[in-house]
Short mmCIF file of C-alpha atoms and ligand atoms in Angstrom, two decimals:
data_model
loop_
_atom_site.label_atom_id
_atom_site.label_comp_id
_atom_site.label_asym_id
_atom_site.label_seq_id
_atom_site.Cartn_x
_atom_site.Cartn_y
_atom_site.Cartn_z
CA MET A 1 117.02 154.46 62.77
CA SER A 2 117.62 155.96 66.26
CA ASN A 3 120.13 154.32 68.47
CA LYS A 4 117.99 154.97 71.35
CA PRO A 5 114.89 152.82 71.05
CA LEU A 6 113.03 154.78 73.62
CA GLU A 7 113.63 158.12 72.25
CA GLY A 8 110.39 159.97 72.13
CA ILE A 9 109.06 158.72 75.43
CA LYS A 10 108.99 161.31 78.03
CA ILE A 11 108.93 160.23 81.82
CA ILE A 12 108.03 162.18 84.72
CA ASP A 13 110.38 160.82 87.32
CA PHE A 14 108.80 161.22 90.73
CA THR A 15 110.77 158.78 92.45
CA HIS A 16 113.51 158.76 95.13
CA VAL A 17 116.01 156.65 97.06
CA GLN A 18 116.49 153.39 95.03
CA ALA A 19 113.84 151.36 93.76
CA GLY A 20 112.18 154.06 91.54
CA PRO A 21 115.35 155.76 90.39
CA ALA A 22 116.94 152.43 89.26
CA CYS A 23 113.89 151.77 87.06
CA THR A 24 113.85 155.16 85.48
CA GLN A 25 117.76 155.36 85.10
CA MET A 26 117.52 152.20 83.05
CA LEU A 27 114.80 153.68 80.94
CA ALA A 28 116.99 157.03 80.53
CA TRP A 29 119.83 154.74 79.41
CA PHE A 30 117.82 153.58 76.59
CA GLY A 31 116.88 156.86 75.40
CA ALA A 32 113.80 158.07 77.35
CA ASP A 33 113.63 161.66 78.46
CA VAL A 34 113.56 161.08 82.13
CA ILE A 35 112.69 164.39 84.12
CA LYS A 36 113.35 163.90 87.72
CA VAL A 37 110.91 166.15 89.84
CA GLU A 38 112.35 167.11 93.32
CA ARG A 39 111.68 169.08 96.25
CA PRO A 40 113.40 172.75 95.89
CA GLY A 41 116.20 173.16 98.58
CA SER A 42 116.80 169.35 99.21
CA GLY A 43 115.76 167.04 96.26
CA ASP A 44 116.16 163.26 96.65
CA VAL A 45 117.39 162.37 99.95
CA THR A 46 120.30 160.37 98.36
CA ARG A 47 121.84 163.58 97.18
CA SER A 48 122.98 163.96 100.73
CA GLN A 49 123.10 160.53 102.30
CA LEU A 50 126.67 158.81 102.86
CA ARG A 51 128.50 161.64 101.21
CA ASP A 52 132.10 161.06 100.49
CA ILE A 53 132.98 164.60 99.19
CA PRO A 54 131.23 167.41 101.50
CA GLY A 55 128.83 169.39 99.62
CA VAL A 56 128.88 167.30 96.55
CA ASP A 57 125.90 164.78 95.43
CA ALA A 58 126.80 161.54 97.27
CA LEU A 59 127.60 158.46 95.00
CA TYR A 60 124.23 156.96 96.30
CA PHE A 61 122.36 159.57 94.01
CA THR A 62 124.85 159.80 91.00
CA MET A 63 124.94 156.21 90.59
CA LEU A 64 121.16 155.86 90.49
CA ASN A 65 120.23 158.98 88.44
CA SER A 66 122.37 159.10 85.32
CA ASN A 67 121.05 160.27 81.91
CA LYS A 68 118.15 162.28 83.77
CA ARG A 69 117.08 165.85 83.71
CA SER A 70 116.47 167.41 87.18
CA LEU A 71 113.32 169.79 87.68
CA THR A 72 112.75 171.31 91.13
CA LEU A 73 109.09 171.85 92.08
CA ASP A 74 107.00 172.09 95.17
CA THR A 75 104.08 169.95 93.82
CA LYS A 76 102.04 171.04 96.93
CA SER A 77 102.20 174.44 96.03
CA GLU A 78 99.64 176.04 93.44
CA SER A 79 102.00 177.05 90.94
CA GLY A 80 103.78 173.52 91.34
CA LYS A 81 100.52 171.62 90.76
CA GLU A 82 100.14 173.82 87.69
CA ILE A 83 103.09 172.99 85.99
CA LEU A 84 103.00 169.22 87.01
CA THR A 85 99.33 169.36 85.37
CA LYS A 86 101.06 170.72 82.13
CA LEU A 87 103.90 168.32 82.25
CA ILE A 88 101.44 165.33 82.88
CA LYS A 89 99.59 166.57 79.77
CA GLU A 90 102.56 165.93 77.52
CA SER A 91 104.12 163.39 78.79
CA ASP A 92 104.03 159.35 78.55
CA VAL A 93 104.80 157.94 81.78
CA LEU A 94 104.77 159.14 85.39
CA VAL A 95 106.79 156.94 87.82
CA GLU A 96 106.74 157.26 91.47
CA ASN A 97 107.67 155.49 94.83
CA PHE A 98 106.38 157.65 97.55
CA GLY A 99 104.88 156.47 100.79
CA PRO A 100 101.30 155.04 100.30
CA GLY A 101 98.73 157.75 99.20
CA ALA A 102 101.29 160.48 98.87
CA LEU A 103 100.29 161.01 95.21
CA ASP A 104 96.82 161.31 96.01
CA ARG A 105 97.30 163.56 98.88
CA MET A 106 99.01 165.93 96.39
CA GLY A 107 95.79 165.98 94.24
CA PHE A 108 97.17 163.69 91.68
CA THR A 109 94.93 160.45 91.74
CA TRP A 110 95.06 158.01 89.17
CA GLU A 111 91.62 159.08 88.08
CA HIS A 112 92.43 162.71 87.98
CA ILE A 113 95.79 161.85 85.84
CA HIS A 114 93.84 159.62 83.42
CA THR A 115 91.46 162.22 82.90
CA LEU A 116 94.21 164.90 82.01
CA ASN A 117 96.18 162.50 79.76
CA PRO A 118 94.19 159.13 79.16
CA GLY A 119 97.36 157.78 77.37
CA MET A 120 99.31 158.35 80.60
CA ILE A 121 100.91 155.34 82.32
CA VAL A 122 101.12 155.67 86.02
CA ALA A 123 103.78 153.29 87.47
CA SER A 124 104.21 152.78 91.27
CA VAL A 125 106.58 151.04 93.65
CA LYS A 126 104.93 150.61 96.96
CA GLY A 127 106.08 148.31 99.83
CA PHE A 128 103.05 145.98 99.56
CA SER A 129 100.39 145.69 97.00
CA ASP A 130 97.14 147.47 96.87
CA GLY A 131 94.69 146.06 99.32
CA HIS A 132 97.29 143.82 101.36
CA HIS A 133 96.74 143.66 104.94
CA TYR A 134 100.28 146.00 105.27
CA GLU A 135 99.31 148.22 102.30
CA ASP A 136 99.70 151.27 104.68
CA LEU A 137 103.31 150.55 105.50
CA LYS A 138 106.35 152.53 104.34
CA VAL A 139 109.11 150.17 103.30
CA TYR A 140 112.90 149.94 102.59
CA GLU A 141 115.16 147.36 101.12
CA ASN A 142 115.63 145.20 104.25
CA VAL A 143 112.03 145.21 105.33
CA ALA A 144 111.01 143.89 101.98
CA GLN A 145 113.73 141.08 101.94
CA CYS A 146 111.98 140.21 105.25
CA ALA A 147 108.38 140.37 103.97
CA GLY A 148 109.16 138.91 100.72
CA GLY A 149 110.79 135.53 102.17
CA ALA A 150 114.26 136.20 101.12
CA ALA A 151 115.70 136.82 104.69
CA SER A 152 114.25 133.46 106.43
CA THR A 153 116.00 131.35 103.68
CA THR A 154 119.21 133.23 103.75
CA GLY A 155 122.17 132.59 106.07
CA PHE A 156 123.23 129.59 108.30
CA ASP A 157 120.91 127.27 109.98
CA ASP A 158 122.58 128.19 113.18
CA GLY A 159 122.18 132.04 112.68
CA PRO A 160 119.55 134.67 112.54
CA PRO A 161 117.52 135.45 109.31
CA THR A 162 119.89 137.25 106.89
CA ILE A 163 119.70 139.97 104.47
CA SER A 164 121.38 139.83 101.09
CA ALA A 165 123.67 142.63 99.93
CA ALA A 166 121.87 142.34 96.59
CA ALA A 167 119.11 144.91 96.32
CA LEU A 168 116.36 142.51 96.27
CA GLY A 169 113.61 144.85 97.46
CA ASP A 170 114.85 148.03 95.77
CA SER A 171 116.65 147.89 92.55
CA ASN A 172 115.07 144.35 91.77
CA THR A 173 111.52 145.95 92.29
CA GLY A 174 112.57 148.89 89.99
CA MET A 175 113.67 146.27 87.11
CA HIS A 176 110.15 144.84 87.49
CA LEU A 177 108.59 148.14 87.32
CA ALA A 178 110.61 148.65 84.13
CA ILE A 179 109.13 145.54 82.56
CA GLY A 180 105.66 146.80 83.55
CA ILE A 181 106.12 150.34 82.05
CA LEU A 182 107.28 148.73 78.72
CA THR A 183 104.52 146.41 78.61
CA ALA A 184 102.07 149.37 79.13
CA LEU A 185 103.76 151.32 76.47
CA ARG A 186 103.43 148.23 74.26
CA GLY A 187 99.59 147.97 75.31
CA ARG A 188 99.11 151.69 74.46
CA ASP A 189 100.27 151.13 71.13
CA LYS A 190 97.49 148.97 70.48
CA THR A 191 94.77 150.85 72.31
CA GLY A 192 95.81 154.44 72.72
CA GLN A 193 94.91 154.07 76.54
CA GLY A 194 97.45 154.30 79.20
CA GLN A 195 96.92 152.24 82.59
CA LYS A 196 98.29 151.92 86.00
CA VAL A 197 101.09 149.68 86.82
CA ALA A 198 102.05 148.83 90.26
CA VAL A 199 104.81 146.50 91.87
CA SER A 200 105.14 145.88 95.33
CA MET A 201 108.80 145.32 96.85
CA GLN A 202 107.16 142.25 98.66
CA ASP A 203 106.14 140.82 95.53
CA ALA A 204 109.28 141.37 93.80
CA VAL A 205 111.33 139.81 96.45
CA LEU A 206 108.99 136.82 96.30
CA ASN A 207 109.38 136.51 92.71
CA LEU A 208 112.98 135.77 92.90
CA CYS A 209 112.54 133.48 95.97
CA ARG A 210 110.02 131.20 93.63
CA VAL A 211 112.40 128.02 94.23
CA LYS A 212 112.08 128.64 98.07
CA MET A 213 108.29 128.50 97.34
CA ARG A 214 108.87 125.31 95.48
CA ASP A 215 110.80 123.84 98.19
CA GLN A 216 108.21 124.63 100.71
CA GLN A 217 105.74 122.61 98.83
CA ARG A 218 108.34 119.84 98.60
CA LEU A 219 108.73 119.85 102.26
CA ASP A 220 105.16 119.75 102.98
CA ARG A 221 104.63 116.58 100.84
CA VAL A 222 107.96 114.61 101.70
CA GLY A 223 109.35 115.95 104.85
CA TYR A 224 112.85 116.71 103.74
CA LEU A 225 115.02 118.42 101.10
CA GLU A 226 117.92 116.48 100.05
CA GLU A 227 119.97 119.51 98.75
CA TYR A 228 120.05 121.36 101.74
CA PRO A 229 122.87 120.94 104.36
CA GLN A 230 120.44 119.48 106.79
CA TYR A 231 120.01 116.43 104.80
CA PRO A 232 120.40 113.82 105.86
CA HIS A 233 122.25 114.23 109.20
CA GLY A 234 120.28 117.35 110.37
CA LYS A 235 116.43 117.93 111.32
CA PHE A 236 113.55 119.82 109.37
CA ASP A 237 111.00 121.84 110.73
CA ASP A 238 107.72 122.47 108.61
CA TYR A 239 109.41 125.63 107.02
CA VAL A 240 112.04 126.11 104.57
CA PRO A 241 115.32 126.18 106.62
CA ARG A 242 118.33 128.62 105.79
CA GLY A 243 120.41 126.50 103.48
CA GLY A 244 123.68 128.25 103.87
CA ASN A 245 125.95 128.26 100.47
CA ALA A 246 124.21 125.10 99.18
CA GLY A 247 122.97 125.34 95.29
CA GLY A 248 119.35 126.11 94.80
CA GLY A 249 118.80 123.57 92.35
CA GLY A 250 119.64 119.77 91.89
CA GLN A 251 123.33 120.24 91.46
CA PRO A 252 125.15 120.44 95.03
CA GLY A 253 127.32 123.50 95.25
CA TRP A 254 129.35 125.09 98.08
CA VAL A 255 131.64 127.92 99.02
CA LEU A 256 135.16 126.52 99.18
CA LYS A 257 138.46 127.84 100.91
CA CYS A 258 141.50 128.26 98.80
CA LYS A 259 145.02 129.32 99.28
CA GLY A 260 145.41 132.20 101.63
CA TRP A 261 141.70 131.83 103.26
CA GLU A 262 143.24 132.46 106.83
CA THR A 263 144.11 135.78 106.06
CA ASP A 264 142.15 136.90 103.00
CA ALA A 265 138.29 136.99 103.96
CA ASN A 266 137.60 136.26 100.20
CA ALA A 267 139.97 133.57 99.10
CA TYR A 268 137.18 131.24 98.15
CA ILE A 269 135.69 129.80 95.12
CA TYR A 270 131.93 128.34 94.45
CA PHE A 271 132.04 124.99 93.37
CA THR A 272 129.35 122.97 91.76
CA ILE A 273 129.12 119.31 91.26
CA GLN A 274 127.09 118.71 88.21
CA GLY A 275 125.90 114.94 88.05
CA HIS A 276 126.97 114.27 84.42
CA ALA A 277 130.38 115.90 85.28
CA TRP A 278 131.57 113.66 87.95
CA ALA A 279 134.27 112.14 86.16
CA PRO A 280 135.71 115.31 85.12
CA ILE A 281 135.51 116.37 88.74
CA CYS A 282 137.35 113.41 89.93
CA ARG A 283 140.16 113.88 87.36
CA ALA A 284 140.46 117.60 87.99
CA ILE A 285 140.90 117.01 91.71
CA GLY A 286 143.38 113.80 91.25
CA LYS A 287 140.64 111.33 92.57
CA ASP A 288 140.11 109.27 89.74
CA GLU A 289 139.49 106.16 92.11
CA TRP A 290 135.96 107.83 92.89
CA ILE A 291 134.81 107.55 89.23
CA ASP A 292 133.46 104.06 89.05
CA ASP A 293 133.05 103.68 93.06
CA PRO A 294 129.60 102.71 93.56
CA ALA A 295 129.85 104.63 96.84
CA TYR A 296 130.37 107.86 94.93
CA MET A 297 129.42 107.48 91.06
CA THR A 298 125.75 108.56 91.57
CA ALA A 299 124.28 111.86 92.96
CA GLY A 300 122.39 109.56 95.24
CA ALA A 301 125.18 107.90 96.59
CA ARG A 302 127.26 110.98 97.05
CA GLN A 303 124.19 112.92 99.08
CA ASP A 304 125.08 111.59 102.56
CA LYS A 305 128.83 112.54 102.35
CA ILE A 306 128.73 115.68 99.91
CA MET A 307 130.37 117.86 102.79
CA ASP A 308 133.15 115.10 103.18
CA ILE A 309 133.45 115.53 99.13
CA PHE A 310 133.70 119.31 99.48
CA ALA A 311 136.42 119.03 102.39
CA THR A 312 138.43 116.71 100.14
CA ILE A 313 138.15 119.29 97.24
CA GLU A 314 139.45 121.93 99.72
CA ILE A 315 142.63 119.83 100.39
CA TRP A 316 143.17 119.94 96.47
CA LEU A 317 142.24 123.58 96.92
CA ALA A 318 145.06 124.57 99.50
CA ASP A 319 147.93 125.50 97.37
CA LYS A 320 145.85 127.13 94.56
CA THR A 321 144.64 130.82 94.82
CA LYS A 322 140.81 131.40 93.64
CA PHE A 323 142.08 132.66 90.24
CA GLU A 324 144.43 129.66 89.75
CA ALA A 325 141.95 127.13 90.94
CA VAL A 326 139.19 128.42 88.57
CA ASP A 327 141.83 128.42 85.79
CA ILE A 328 142.36 124.78 86.24
CA LEU A 329 138.63 123.99 86.98
CA ARG A 330 137.23 125.59 83.81
CA LYS A 331 139.25 123.13 81.69
CA PHE A 332 137.35 120.50 83.12
CA ASP A 333 133.92 122.11 82.33
CA ILE A 334 132.95 122.66 85.83
CA PRO A 335 130.59 125.48 86.85
CA CYS A 336 132.74 127.34 89.49
CA ALA A 337 133.75 130.93 90.02
CA PRO A 338 136.24 133.08 92.28
CA VAL A 339 134.34 135.00 95.11
CA MET A 340 134.73 138.62 93.60
CA THR A 341 135.09 141.52 95.83
CA MET A 342 133.80 144.85 94.78
CA LYS A 343 137.38 145.90 94.69
CA GLU A 344 138.32 143.43 92.23
CA LEU A 345 135.13 144.04 90.05
CA LEU A 346 135.86 147.54 90.03
CA ASN A 347 139.18 146.79 88.31
CA ASP A 348 138.09 143.56 86.36
CA GLU A 349 139.18 144.38 82.57
CA SER A 350 136.46 142.33 81.11
CA LEU A 351 133.78 144.42 82.90
CA ARG A 352 135.55 147.69 82.00
CA ALA A 353 135.69 146.58 78.48
CA SER A 354 131.99 145.51 78.30
CA GLY A 355 130.92 149.04 79.83
CA THR A 356 129.28 147.02 82.89
CA ILE A 357 131.77 149.19 84.85
CA ALA A 358 131.49 152.47 83.34
CA GLU A 359 133.39 155.67 84.17
CA VAL A 360 131.29 158.90 84.12
CA ASP A 361 131.93 162.61 84.45
CA HIS A 362 130.25 164.73 87.07
CA LYS A 363 130.08 168.22 87.02
CA GLU A 364 131.33 168.80 90.51
CA ARG A 365 132.59 165.43 91.53
CA GLY A 366 134.78 164.75 88.23
CA LYS A 367 135.15 161.40 87.32
CA TYR A 368 133.97 158.15 89.16
CA PHE A 369 132.62 154.89 88.19
CA THR A 370 129.20 153.33 88.08
CA VAL A 371 127.83 149.94 87.09
CA GLY A 372 126.58 150.44 83.51
CA SER A 373 124.02 148.84 81.66
CA PRO A 374 123.94 144.83 82.25
CA ILE A 375 121.76 144.56 79.16
CA LYS A 376 123.65 144.52 75.94
CA PHE A 377 122.36 145.15 72.44
CA SER A 378 123.57 144.55 69.24
CA GLU A 379 122.45 148.06 67.66
CA THR A 380 122.00 150.06 70.64
CA THR A 381 125.00 151.51 72.62
CA VAL A 382 124.25 152.74 75.98
CA GLU A 383 126.06 155.70 76.95
CA ILE A 384 126.23 156.74 80.44
CA THR A 385 126.08 160.31 81.29
CA GLY A 386 126.46 162.17 84.86
CA SER A 387 123.70 162.54 87.03
CA PRO A 388 121.85 166.22 87.06
CA LEU A 389 122.79 168.76 89.79
CA LEU A 390 119.59 169.67 91.78
CA GLY A 391 117.37 171.74 89.45
CA GLU A 392 119.92 171.99 86.76
CA HIS A 393 117.16 171.72 84.09
CA THR A 394 114.41 173.68 85.78
CA ASP A 395 114.46 176.43 83.34
CA GLU A 396 114.80 174.51 80.29
CA VAL A 397 111.91 172.42 81.14
CA LEU A 398 109.44 175.37 82.19
CA GLU A 399 110.41 177.02 78.74
CA SER A 400 109.52 173.92 76.88
CA LEU A 401 106.07 174.28 78.65
CA GLY A 402 105.62 177.81 77.52
CA TYR A 403 106.49 179.81 80.66
CA THR A 404 107.93 183.08 80.15
CA SER A 405 111.51 183.97 81.77
CA GLN A 406 109.66 186.39 83.97
CA GLN A 407 107.63 183.76 85.06
CA ILE A 408 110.37 181.17 85.52
CA ALA A 409 112.26 183.92 87.65
CA GLY A 410 108.99 184.13 89.97
CA PHE A 411 109.13 180.23 90.35
CA HIS A 412 112.61 180.52 91.56
CA ASP A 413 111.41 182.24 94.69
CA GLN A 414 109.25 179.69 95.39
CA LYS A 415 109.67 178.46 99.02
CA VAL A 416 112.22 175.53 99.91
CA VAL A 417 110.15 172.58 101.08
N1 LIG B 501 107.10 168.77 96.42
C1 LIG B 501 106.38 168.70 97.52
N2 LIG B 501 106.06 167.72 98.44
C2 LIG B 501 106.97 166.53 97.98
C3 LIG B 501 107.67 166.45 97.00
C4 LIG B 501 107.73 167.63 96.12
N3 LIG B 501 108.63 167.59 94.91
N4 LIG B 501 108.13 165.24 96.96
C5 LIG B 501 107.73 164.60 97.64
N5 LIG B 501 106.83 165.34 98.54
C6 LIG B 501 106.13 164.91 99.78
C7 LIG B 501 105.06 163.69 99.59
O1 LIG B 501 103.92 164.26 99.04
C8 LIG B 501 104.99 163.46 100.85
O2 LIG B 501 104.26 164.34 101.67
P1 LIG B 501 102.77 163.69 102.55
O3 LIG B 501 103.40 162.61 103.36
O4 LIG B 501 102.84 165.00 103.53
O5 LIG B 501 101.83 163.48 101.71
C9 LIG B 501 106.25 163.55 101.76
O6 LIG B 501 107.04 164.50 100.49
C10 LIG B 501 107.09 162.28 101.92
O7 LIG B 501 107.13 161.51 101.01
P2 LIG B 501 107.33 159.95 101.39
O8 LIG B 501 107.29 159.41 100.18
O9 LIG B 501 106.41 159.20 102.15
O10 LIG B 501 108.69 159.93 102.09
P3 LIG B 501 109.25 159.43 103.21
O11 LIG B 501 110.82 159.68 103.48
O12 LIG B 501 108.46 159.60 104.52
O13 LIG B 501 109.58 157.84 103.02
C11 LIG B 501 109.92 155.79 102.00
C12 LIG B 501 110.25 157.10 102.35
C13 LIG B 501 110.89 155.28 100.93
C14 LIG B 501 109.88 154.94 103.14
C15 LIG B 501 108.29 155.60 101.23
O14 LIG B 501 108.55 156.81 100.41
C16 LIG B 501 108.08 154.50 100.63
O15 LIG B 501 107.57 153.70 101.47
N6 LIG B 501 107.98 154.45 99.31
C17 LIG B 501 107.35 153.26 98.71
C18 LIG B 501 108.40 151.93 99.02
C19 LIG B 501 109.61 152.33 98.55
O16 LIG B 501 109.85 152.63 97.12
N7 LIG B 501 110.68 152.30 99.23
C20 LIG B 501 112.23 151.78 98.84
C21 LIG B 501 112.81 153.27 98.63
S1 LIG B 501 114.34 152.52 97.96
#
């Protein structure tokens, strides 16, 4: 059995920036042959954005395009359209995240592609879904976080709407699209027919903000949200407020200061007060007298003094680093973690060992680190290879489509777009 379950699936990767590339990269990791189609001359804009080595593909590109092949093609020229047509006829999936209507303007509408290859799955990321009143808008990550409800509910009550560093709009949408593509491939196994798969960034963000939509309906009904820091001493309007660092479920939690917080911006842990773990928490922090005290022993009784309880835990934490604190608290079964920096994660032995932080070799850059597959399999080993240079595989792809070396030489003379 192949160790790469998606081997044999050929994907035309018409994606750029982050949302689409994150999707196709993951499919490439799992064995699909992903051919990234790029503009001659420049390619994906991220090749040159935020470069750390002059003239070398930026990490922005290399970390989102590993395991792929690169084909340069001016898909607005006649020869480019001809090559793309041939490619469509023998591929399984086309993935794109152009601005609205760009693929249609190129002449490759869904209807046309479906006629060329009825089994083809066409997968798209757009900012908003088809028919949405904003469907014509171009969208980037932070725009999507605002449109999908994440920004209005992130941050602190006295601050502005806040963007998360996690790519809720980009990579998250790509992950949704990957699920859609795999579902459509399974559907095609049964019917022989391809279909259109679309994920909007707004929808993908909102899907991750499901609990905030839950909270809106609770707020509409009862007028307050007891797990938010605004309760019971603050005030609620008629929309879900920013909840600071409060836990999003029924277990109160907060980010707490540890030893060294005055000088180290990340000397903090996240601490969760699980209702049924109240006694171990009291024992861990040396407040045994709280275990049976009616003023503290139930979640309801603790609610109005939850911030005072966190302040007491911070006193206990004052002489412990975030790592020392977690090493104590883990023995008491308390859900907690140190606030990890990128630097600490990059050097984390467990993440290195599991392949979540992977070292990759690149032809021009040399060795660099990337985030490897977060999905682990019992039988499939995910090997991460370097990203392709611009047009590195143009000749071999054209050869496989039946073009002669003379014709291929002619394509190299095509204009840079
Ligand atoms: N050959 C010839 N033309 C090419 C080409 C190629 N290989 N690849 C792209 N193009 C053309 C497109 O056809 C389009 O032409 P047109 O607008 O004249 O029809 C043009 O390049 C620009 O494409 P577009 O995707 O609109 O680029 P942009 O830089 O203006 O916008 C985004 C970038 C990300 C805002 C936009 O693509 C978008 O909104 N995408 C959907 C949402 C998304 O994925 N956003 C997040 C990205 S992380």
